[in-house]
Structure formats: C-alpha cells, structure tokens
Short mmCIF file of C-alpha atoms in Angstrom, two decimals:
data_model
loop_
_atom_site.label_atom_id
_atom_site.label_comp_id
_atom_site.label_asym_id
_atom_site.label_seq_id
_atom_site.Cartn_x
_atom_site.Cartn_y
_atom_site.Cartn_z
CA MET B 508 0.00 0.00 0.00
CA THR B 509 1.42 3.37 -1.02
CA ASP B 510 1.93 6.07 1.59
CA ILE B 511 0.83 8.75 -0.88
CA PRO B 512 -2.85 9.03 -1.87
CA SER B 513 -3.47 8.80 -5.60
CA THR B 514 -5.54 11.24 -7.64
CA SER B 515 -8.49 8.87 -7.42
CA ASP B 516 -7.98 8.62 -3.63
CA PHE B 517 -8.36 12.38 -3.28
CA LYS B 518 -11.47 12.31 -5.45
CA ASN B 519 -13.06 9.41 -3.57
CA ILE B 520 -12.35 10.74 -0.08
CA ALA B 521 -14.74 13.66 -0.70
CA VAL B 522 -17.62 11.51 -2.02
CA GLY B 523 -20.70 11.90 0.15
CA TYR B 524 -19.71 15.27 1.61
CA SER B 525 -21.90 18.26 0.79
CA THR B 526 -21.51 21.87 1.84
CA ASN B 527 -25.13 21.64 3.01
CA PRO B 528 -24.96 20.37 6.63
CA ASN B 529 -28.54 19.09 6.37
CA ASP B 530 -27.77 16.83 3.43
CA THR B 531 -24.32 15.37 3.93
CA PHE B 532 -22.29 12.43 5.13
CA SER B 533 -19.23 12.46 7.35
CA LEU B 534 -15.64 11.92 6.28
CA LYS B 535 -14.99 8.44 5.02
CA ALA B 536 -13.52 5.88 7.41
CA ASP B 537 -10.31 5.69 5.36
CA ALA B 538 -9.47 9.21 6.50
CA TYR B 539 -9.35 7.89 10.08
CA THR B 540 -7.69 4.50 9.57
CA ASN B 541 -5.26 4.66 6.65
CA ASP B 542 -1.56 5.52 7.02
CA LYS B 543 -1.51 7.61 3.87
CA TRP B 544 -4.21 9.95 5.13
CA PHE B 545 -2.46 10.27 8.48
CA ASN B 546 0.69 11.31 6.62
CA ILE B 547 -1.28 13.93 4.70
CA ASP B 548 -2.80 15.15 7.97
CA GLN B 549 0.68 15.71 9.37
CA LYS B 550 2.06 17.38 6.25
CA GLU B 551 -0.90 19.43 5.05
CA ILE B 552 -2.85 20.15 8.24
CA ILE B 553 -0.68 20.05 11.37
CA ALA B 554 2.48 21.41 9.69
CA LYS B 555 0.55 24.21 7.99
CA SER B 556 -1.66 25.45 10.82
CA TRP B 557 -1.17 27.42 14.02
CA GLN B 558 -0.21 25.01 16.78
CA TRP B 559 -0.63 25.75 20.48
CA VAL B 560 2.57 25.80 22.54
CA CYS B 561 1.98 27.22 26.03
CA HIS B 562 0.63 30.08 28.12
CA VAL B 563 2.53 33.33 27.79
CA GLU B 564 3.65 33.07 31.43
CA LYS B 565 6.12 30.30 30.53
CA LEU B 566 7.99 32.64 28.15
CA ARG B 567 7.43 35.97 29.84
CA GLU B 568 11.06 36.61 30.87
CA ALA B 569 14.02 37.32 28.59
CA GLY B 570 15.98 34.13 27.94
CA SER B 571 13.08 31.82 28.74
CA TYR B 572 12.52 28.98 26.31
CA THR B 573 10.42 25.90 25.68
CA THR B 574 10.54 23.09 23.15
CA ILE B 575 7.86 21.16 21.29
CA ASP B 576 7.49 18.65 18.46
CA ILE B 577 5.08 19.54 15.64
CA ALA B 578 4.30 17.01 12.93
CA GLY B 579 7.52 15.22 13.86
CA HIS B 580 9.66 18.38 13.69
CA PRO B 581 11.52 19.63 16.81
CA ILE B 582 10.88 23.32 17.51
CA ALA B 583 12.35 25.71 20.11
CA ILE B 584 10.72 28.98 21.15
CA VAL B 585 12.71 31.66 23.03
CA ARG B 586 12.19 35.20 24.32
CA ASN B 587 15.12 37.43 23.37
CA LYS B 588 16.66 40.28 25.37
CA ASP B 589 14.41 42.82 23.65
CA GLY B 590 11.29 40.94 24.71
CA GLU B 591 10.58 39.51 21.27
CA LEU B 592 9.62 35.89 20.68
CA ASN B 593 11.64 33.79 18.25
CA ALA B 594 10.97 30.24 17.13
CA PHE B 595 13.40 27.96 15.30
CA TYR B 596 13.80 24.41 14.20
CA ASN B 597 15.56 22.91 17.21
CA VAL B 598 18.40 21.67 15.02
CA CYS B 599 22.05 22.70 15.11
CA LYS B 600 23.42 23.86 11.74
CA HIS B 601 26.63 21.88 12.33
CA ARG B 602 25.56 18.23 12.68
CA ALA B 603 21.79 18.48 13.31
CA HIS B 604 21.85 17.75 17.05
CA ALA B 605 18.98 19.11 19.18
CA LEU B 606 19.96 22.42 20.77
CA LEU B 607 17.51 22.76 23.68
CA SER B 608 15.34 20.36 25.63
CA GLY B 609 12.36 20.87 27.91
CA ASP B 610 11.87 24.34 29.39
CA GLY B 611 14.25 26.79 31.03
CA ARG B 612 16.21 30.02 30.74
CA THR B 613 19.46 30.73 28.95
CA ALA B 614 21.52 33.65 27.68
CA VAL B 615 22.98 31.68 24.79
CA ILE B 616 21.75 28.62 22.88
CA THR B 617 24.67 26.18 23.04
CA CYS B 618 24.60 22.85 21.27
CA PRO B 619 25.44 20.01 23.69
CA TYR B 620 27.21 18.08 20.91
CA HIS B 621 30.08 20.36 19.77
CA ALA B 622 29.31 23.60 21.65
CA TRP B 623 28.32 25.68 18.67
CA ALA B 624 26.60 28.69 20.25
CA TYR B 625 23.79 30.88 18.95
CA ASN B 626 22.30 34.08 20.33
CA LEU B 627 18.60 34.27 21.14
CA ASP B 628 17.87 35.58 17.65
CA GLY B 629 19.30 32.37 16.20
CA HIS B 630 22.58 33.73 14.82
CA LEU B 631 25.72 31.67 15.28
CA VAL B 632 28.17 33.54 17.52
CA LYS B 633 30.75 30.87 18.36
CA ALA B 634 32.00 27.64 16.75
CA PRO B 635 35.03 26.17 18.55
CA HIS B 636 38.17 25.34 16.55
CA THR B 637 36.90 26.68 13.23
CA GLU B 638 39.47 29.46 12.85
CA HIS B 639 41.42 27.58 10.19
CA LEU B 640 38.40 26.71 8.01
CA GLU B 641 38.19 28.26 4.57
CA ASN B 642 35.01 29.94 3.32
CA PHE B 643 33.47 29.79 6.79
CA SER B 644 31.95 32.68 8.71
CA THR B 645 29.78 32.50 11.80
CA LYS B 646 27.99 35.64 10.60
CA GLU B 647 26.53 33.72 7.65
CA ILE B 648 24.95 30.97 9.74
CA CYS B 649 21.54 31.25 11.42
CA LEU B 650 18.96 28.81 12.69
CA ASP B 651 15.94 28.21 10.46
CA SER B 652 13.11 30.33 11.81
CA VAL B 653 9.45 29.42 12.34
CA GLN B 654 6.48 31.76 12.64
CA VAL B 655 5.47 32.46 16.24
CA GLU B 656 2.62 34.54 17.64
CA GLU B 657 1.09 35.56 20.96
CA PHE B 658 -2.67 35.24 20.81
CA CYS B 659 -5.17 35.63 23.67
CA GLY B 660 -2.65 34.88 26.40
CA PHE B 661 -1.11 31.88 24.65
CA ILE B 662 1.74 31.22 22.23
CA TYR B 663 1.33 29.46 18.90
CA VAL B 664 3.73 28.52 16.11
CA ASN B 665 3.25 27.71 12.44
CA LEU B 666 5.76 25.79 10.33
CA ASP B 667 4.32 27.25 7.12
CA PRO B 668 6.36 30.37 6.26
CA ASN B 669 3.56 31.58 4.00
CA ALA B 670 0.75 31.26 6.52
CA LYS B 671 -1.18 34.38 7.46
CA SER B 672 -1.07 35.43 11.09
CA LEU B 673 -3.37 33.68 13.51
CA ALA B 674 -5.00 37.01 14.37
CA THR B 675 -5.82 37.51 10.68
CA GLN B 676 -7.01 33.96 10.03
CA SER B 677 -9.23 33.79 13.11
CA GLY B 678 -11.15 37.01 12.54
CA THR B 679 -13.29 37.88 15.58
CA LEU B 680 -12.14 34.97 17.77
CA LYS B 681 -9.82 37.21 19.81
CA ASP B 682 -12.65 39.63 20.60
CA GLU B 683 -14.95 36.81 21.70
CA ILE B 684 -12.37 35.13 23.95
CA ASN B 685 -11.38 38.45 25.52
CA HIS B 686 -15.04 39.25 26.14
CA TRP B 687 -15.70 36.04 28.08
CA ALA B 688 -12.19 35.63 29.59
CA PRO B 689 -10.71 39.14 29.92
CA ASP B 690 -8.07 38.01 32.43
CA ILE B 691 -6.80 35.09 30.36
CA ASP B 692 -3.21 36.37 30.14
CA LYS B 693 -3.06 36.82 33.93
CA LEU B 694 -4.03 33.25 34.80
CA THR B 695 -1.37 30.81 35.94
CA PHE B 696 -0.71 27.14 35.33
CA GLY B 697 -2.28 24.85 37.90
CA HIS B 698 -2.46 21.26 36.62
CA ARG B 699 -1.95 18.97 33.61
CA LEU B 700 -3.75 15.78 32.64
CA THR B 701 -2.33 13.52 29.91
CA TYR B 702 -3.98 10.78 27.87
CA ASP B 703 -2.91 8.21 25.30
CA ILE B 704 -6.00 7.42 23.22
CA LYS B 705 -6.39 4.51 20.81
CA SER B 706 -8.07 6.51 18.08
CA ASN B 707 -7.34 8.88 15.23
CA TRP B 708 -7.00 12.53 16.19
CA LYS B 709 -9.95 13.49 13.98
CA THR B 710 -12.15 11.07 15.92
CA VAL B 711 -11.27 13.01 19.08
CA ILE B 712 -12.06 16.36 17.43
CA ASP B 713 -15.35 15.02 16.00
CA ASN B 714 -16.42 13.94 19.48
CA PHE B 715 -15.46 17.29 20.99
CA LEU B 716 -17.38 19.32 18.41
CA GLU B 717 -20.86 17.97 19.11
CA CYS B 718 -23.05 17.51 22.14
CA TYR B 719 -25.59 15.39 20.28
CA HIS B 720 -24.14 12.52 22.32
CA CYS B 721 -24.22 14.36 25.66
CA PRO B 722 -27.70 13.36 26.94
CA THR B 723 -26.83 9.70 26.26
CA ALA B 724 -23.16 9.55 27.23
CA HIS B 725 -22.59 12.49 29.66
CA LYS B 726 -25.51 12.56 32.06
CA ASP B 727 -23.55 14.40 34.78
CA PHE B 728 -22.39 17.04 32.30
CA CYS B 729 -26.01 17.65 31.31
CA THR B 730 -26.78 18.61 34.92
CA LEU B 731 -23.87 21.09 34.95
CA ILE B 732 -24.99 23.03 31.89
CA GLU B 733 -28.45 24.04 30.69
CA MET B 734 -28.80 22.07 27.46
CA ASP B 735 -31.67 24.19 26.16
CA THR B 736 -29.28 27.20 26.08
CA TYR B 737 -26.45 25.34 24.31
CA LYS B 738 -25.57 27.03 21.00
CA VAL B 739 -22.84 26.15 18.53
CA THR B 740 -21.68 28.69 15.95
CA THR B 741 -19.15 28.00 13.19
CA HIS B 742 -16.76 30.56 11.75
CA GLY B 743 -13.85 30.43 9.30
CA ILE B 744 -11.29 28.35 11.23
CA TRP B 745 -13.06 28.08 14.57
CA SER B 746 -16.34 27.41 16.28
CA SER B 747 -17.86 28.55 19.57
CA HIS B 748 -19.87 26.39 21.97
CA MET B 749 -21.77 28.37 24.57
CA ALA B 750 -24.26 27.50 27.30
CA GLU B 751 -25.51 28.83 30.59
CA ALA B 752 -24.13 26.71 33.41
CA GLY B 753 -23.43 26.40 37.10
CA ASN B 754 -26.75 27.87 38.22
CA THR B 755 -28.11 24.89 40.15
CA GLU B 756 -26.89 21.83 42.01
CA ASN B 757 -25.50 19.16 39.71
CA THR B 758 -23.87 15.73 39.81
CA ALA B 759 -20.59 16.82 38.15
CA TYR B 760 -18.84 19.08 40.68
CA ASP B 761 -19.57 21.82 43.20
CA VAL B 762 -20.35 25.22 41.66
CA SER B 763 -22.00 26.81 44.70
CA ASP B 764 -19.37 29.58 44.82
CA ALA B 765 -18.89 29.92 41.07
CA SER B 766 -18.26 33.41 39.70
CA VAL B 767 -18.25 32.14 36.10
CA LYS B 768 -21.74 31.02 35.07
CA ILE B 769 -21.18 30.50 31.35
CA HIS B 770 -19.78 27.36 29.77
CA ALA B 771 -17.71 28.90 26.94
CA VAL B 772 -15.70 26.69 24.60
CA TRP B 773 -13.83 27.52 21.43
CA TRP B 774 -12.37 25.07 18.95
CA LEU B 775 -9.50 26.44 16.86
CA TRP B 776 -8.52 24.64 13.66
CA PRO B 777 -7.29 22.04 13.64
CA ASN B 778 -6.57 20.60 17.10
CA THR B 779 -6.75 23.21 19.89
CA CYS B 780 -9.74 23.44 22.23
CA ILE B 781 -10.03 26.40 24.61
CA MET B 782 -12.48 25.85 27.46
CA ARG B 783 -13.92 27.97 30.26
CA TYR B 784 -15.91 25.85 32.70
CA PRO B 785 -18.16 27.14 35.54
CA GLY B 786 -16.26 28.04 38.70
CA ARG B 787 -13.61 30.64 39.41
CA SER B 788 -12.03 32.33 36.41
CA SER B 789 -10.05 29.67 34.55
CA ILE B 790 -9.07 28.34 31.14
CA ILE B 791 -8.45 24.76 30.09
CA ILE B 792 -6.46 24.02 26.95
CA MET B 793 -7.15 20.65 25.36
CA ASN B 794 -4.29 19.97 22.95
CA VAL B 795 -4.87 17.05 20.55
CA ILE B 796 -1.63 15.62 19.15
CA PRO B 797 -1.78 13.14 16.25
CA ALA B 798 0.54 10.22 17.00
CA GLY B 799 -0.58 7.64 14.44
CA PRO B 800 -3.60 6.61 12.37
CA ASP B 801 -5.12 5.04 15.49
CA ARG B 802 -3.28 6.86 18.27
CA THR B 803 -3.72 10.34 19.76
CA LEU B 804 -1.88 12.01 22.61
CA GLU B 805 -3.91 14.57 24.50
CA THR B 806 -3.12 17.08 27.21
CA TYR B 807 -5.45 19.10 29.42
CA ASP B 808 -3.69 22.16 30.85
CA PHE B 809 -5.57 24.03 33.58
CA TYR B 810 -4.93 27.73 34.22
CA PHE B 811 -6.40 29.27 37.36
CA GLU B 812 -6.38 32.51 39.31
CA THR B 813 -3.82 30.87 41.62
CA SER B 814 -1.24 28.16 40.96
CA GLU B 815 -2.80 25.95 43.62
CA PRO B 816 -6.33 24.85 42.68
CA ASN B 817 -8.96 25.41 45.36
CA GLU B 818 -11.15 22.52 46.53
CA ALA B 819 -13.87 23.15 43.95
CA GLU B 820 -11.27 23.22 41.18
CA LYS B 821 -9.72 19.99 42.42
CA GLU B 822 -13.17 18.45 42.30
CA ALA B 823 -13.65 19.79 38.77
CA ILE B 824 -10.30 18.29 37.71
CA ARG B 825 -11.32 14.96 39.22
CA TYR B 826 -14.66 15.05 37.39
CA LEU B 827 -13.06 15.90 34.05
CA ASP B 828 -10.39 13.24 34.47
CA GLU B 829 -12.27 10.35 36.04
CA VAL B 830 -15.73 10.86 34.57
CA LEU B 831 -15.99 13.08 31.48
CA GLN B 832 -12.69 12.11 29.87
CA SER B 833 -13.20 8.47 30.74
CA GLU B 834 -16.56 8.59 28.98
CA ASP B 835 -15.21 10.40 25.92
CA ILE B 836 -12.12 8.22 25.51
CA ALA B 837 -14.27 5.09 25.60
CA LEU B 838 -16.51 6.60 22.93
CA CYS B 839 -13.59 7.57 20.67
CA GLU B 840 -11.88 4.21 20.99
CA SER B 841 -15.11 2.37 20.21
CA VAL B 842 -15.69 4.56 17.14
CA GLN B 843 -12.13 3.92 15.96
CA ARG B 844 -12.62 0.15 16.27
CA GLY B 845 -15.87 0.40 14.32
CA MET B 846 -14.28 2.47 11.57
CA SER B 847 -11.65 -0.21 11.11
CA THR B 848 -14.24 -2.82 10.19
CA PRO B 849 -15.89 -3.44 6.79
CA ALA B 850 -19.23 -2.57 8.41
CA PHE B 851 -18.67 1.20 8.23
CA SER B 852 -17.63 3.55 5.44
CA GLN B 853 -19.22 6.86 6.48
CA GLY B 854 -22.25 8.06 8.43
CA ARG B 855 -24.94 10.70 8.07
CA ILE B 856 -24.36 14.09 9.73
CA VAL B 857 -27.24 15.10 12.01
CA SER B 858 -27.66 18.87 11.87
CA ASP B 859 -30.04 21.22 13.65
CA PRO B 860 -30.61 24.43 11.61
CA SER B 861 -31.14 26.36 14.86
CA GLY B 862 -27.52 25.70 15.86
CA SER B 863 -28.29 23.88 19.09
CA GLY B 864 -25.80 21.71 20.93
CA LEU B 865 -27.77 18.62 19.92
CA SER B 866 -26.32 18.82 16.44
CA GLU B 867 -23.25 17.85 14.41
CA HIS B 868 -22.98 20.95 12.22
CA ALA B 869 -19.62 21.88 13.82
CA VAL B 870 -18.36 18.39 12.92
CA HIS B 871 -19.47 19.07 9.34
CA HIS B 872 -17.62 22.39 9.45
CA PHE B 873 -14.44 20.59 10.59
CA HIS B 874 -14.77 17.97 7.86
CA GLY B 875 -15.04 20.72 5.26
CA LEU B 876 -11.75 22.22 6.44
CA VAL B 877 -10.09 18.80 6.35
CA LEU B 878 -11.29 18.21 2.79
CA ASP B 879 -10.15 21.71 1.80
CA ALA B 880 -6.65 20.83 3.04
CA TYR B 881 -6.72 17.55 1.13
CA ALA B 882 -7.86 19.32 -2.04
CA LYS B 883 -5.08 21.91 -1.80
CA HIS B 884 -2.52 19.11 -1.56
CA SER B 885 -3.99 17.18 -4.48
CA ASN B 886 -3.90 20.30 -6.65
CA SER B 887 -0.37 21.32 -5.69
#
C-alpha cells in the first residue's frame, strides 16, 4: 500500500460530503484509519496550521525557552533580550543535534554536541576550533526560523512560512475570547492531565465538536450546563460552543461559589480546544496531538487565578479526568474500532438548523476544512 494518496484517492475521499450540513455524510472511514491519510494530515494540516505551545507566562522573561514537536519536527521557542519571541527548528546547523530540551532560561543557545553557540535571535556567535576553516563565517549561519505569535494569552507557532497570522485567520475569535475571559493572560498554570488514546486525532475532534451525544453519554455534564441554552456557531477556522451553566446543584462538581456562570468553549482549527468551565475564572487548553492513524496524545492544561487549585477546582479536575474524559475516551476508541471494520464507510451528519448543541454541524464544518486541506494538496 502506497503512503501517498493517488488522484483517485483524493477524489473518492470527498464523495458523500456536501456543503449543506442538512444533506451530507461524514468523512470516510479511510481518513481515520489509513496511514496515507495520516501522513497527509501531518504534512498538510498540522504542519501548515497554528499550533498551540503554552501560556505566555512560561515565556514571559528574557531568555526563557520551551521546546515542542510539531508534525515530527523539533521546535524551540525563546524570548530574546528585547522581549521579542523567536521560534526555530531545534536543530544545530553543524551536525543536526537538538539544541535545547524541555523548558528553562538561557543567555545563549549552546549545542550540547560540539558547543556551537547561537544568540537568542538564532545567529551563530561561536564555533570552537573553526578558525582555520576556509570559506566559513559565523555571521553567515543562522537557525531556520518558524512563525510564532502571541494570541489571547497563549503562544502558537506555524511551520508554514507563507501562513497568514493567527489574528488575521481567526477574525473575531480574539474579541470573543477576551469578552468572556478578559483576564486570560493573567491566569497561571495549575495542573496537567495527559492521555494516550487509541483513536485517530480526527475522531477526538469530531467527538469534541458535538453535544448530540451528551444526553446519552454524559448525564452528569447535562446537569452542569443548561442544554436548552447550548448554541454552537461555526466561523472560518473556529467554532464557539456556549451555554448557561453552574446555576443549580448538579452531579458533576460543586459550583456553589462559582463566579463564572457561562460554559464557553472555542475550537480552533485544527486541534486546539479552549475551554472555560463554571467556577472561578479559569481556562483549560485541550491539545490534541496526532501520533498515528489510530493513536492520539492529549493534554489538558488548567490555568487558574492561583497556581494551587482550590477545593472546587480539584473536584472539577477529578470530574473531568475520572468521569468526562473516561466517557469520551471510551466513545472515541469504540468509534475507531468500528471504523476499522468493513461494516462502516461513512455516516450521516445530524444537523439542527437552529444551531443547538444537539447537532453535528460543527463536525461538518471541521470535515469541510479537512477536505479543503486535502484538495489543496492534491492540486499542488
């Protein structure tokens, strides 16, 4: 089996999809199970979109840095002495060794292999024992840069040098997030949950983008929010999911002292989910990392008013981890198993024209963006 989809593959993968959400089928199962489509996802979607890195607090000080892998490529992000962010491929220009690892602070980026040293703008400033080399100048060597952007209190990078800024691509998303979470850049990291899910990353996103399954699969969640107020609105590269919440006793977690009474969630193409649950002011970032056709790594990063969660927040973390995530992971893994059988090729999208939460129109919106990315690759 080839790792590169053929022309007919690209044509067939879009069969059944319509721009009309009331008369369309989902993506075909092959897009979730086949190696060649996973490879296209990495190359044409993940490597060409804005990818979440961290909260701005991690890189607030000069010399602070963090590292991340995106679509299999090692990336380093640093704050220089002038307060500007720089992002580079985390690859030494001498023999390709990784330059930085993890998080930290440094005045100079020094390769641990042969001690080639770069300043925080990526320019080579020292290369030991190279004085005798001909046609060699440190001034001519610089790390390969990557686009980096601060957006709504968080830092994102994009490996595509031709990509428009996230602020430009996302339109009014910044205004909406700042309206509902005006203190987002002042919050601080409090907790991380990690998951290794036996399903394709798009299965995870599909599940996140609809609450059609909530009354059946998330009974506690449906006592936390008021389902009759749940509205989902799609935009260019994002969608919003809003509901009144935390107004009455529920079986999820204690919200008796909640100051935030709106469940506000934003999905940002292709794999970042920004969530504001009832409680104190907080933000949760759900980062979905494709790891294989049937494997997804997922992190939940919690940002609170204080670095130590209060008792209600600890209860909320426990609920999300032990109940809601457990329910969702079981759903995604079951769907992935079903997609890998000959019994399923694609399913009908259920859409509510009113935009309620009991609808899959945001899933349809996501599938359209996926197919757009596939079409761009097939035409390139």
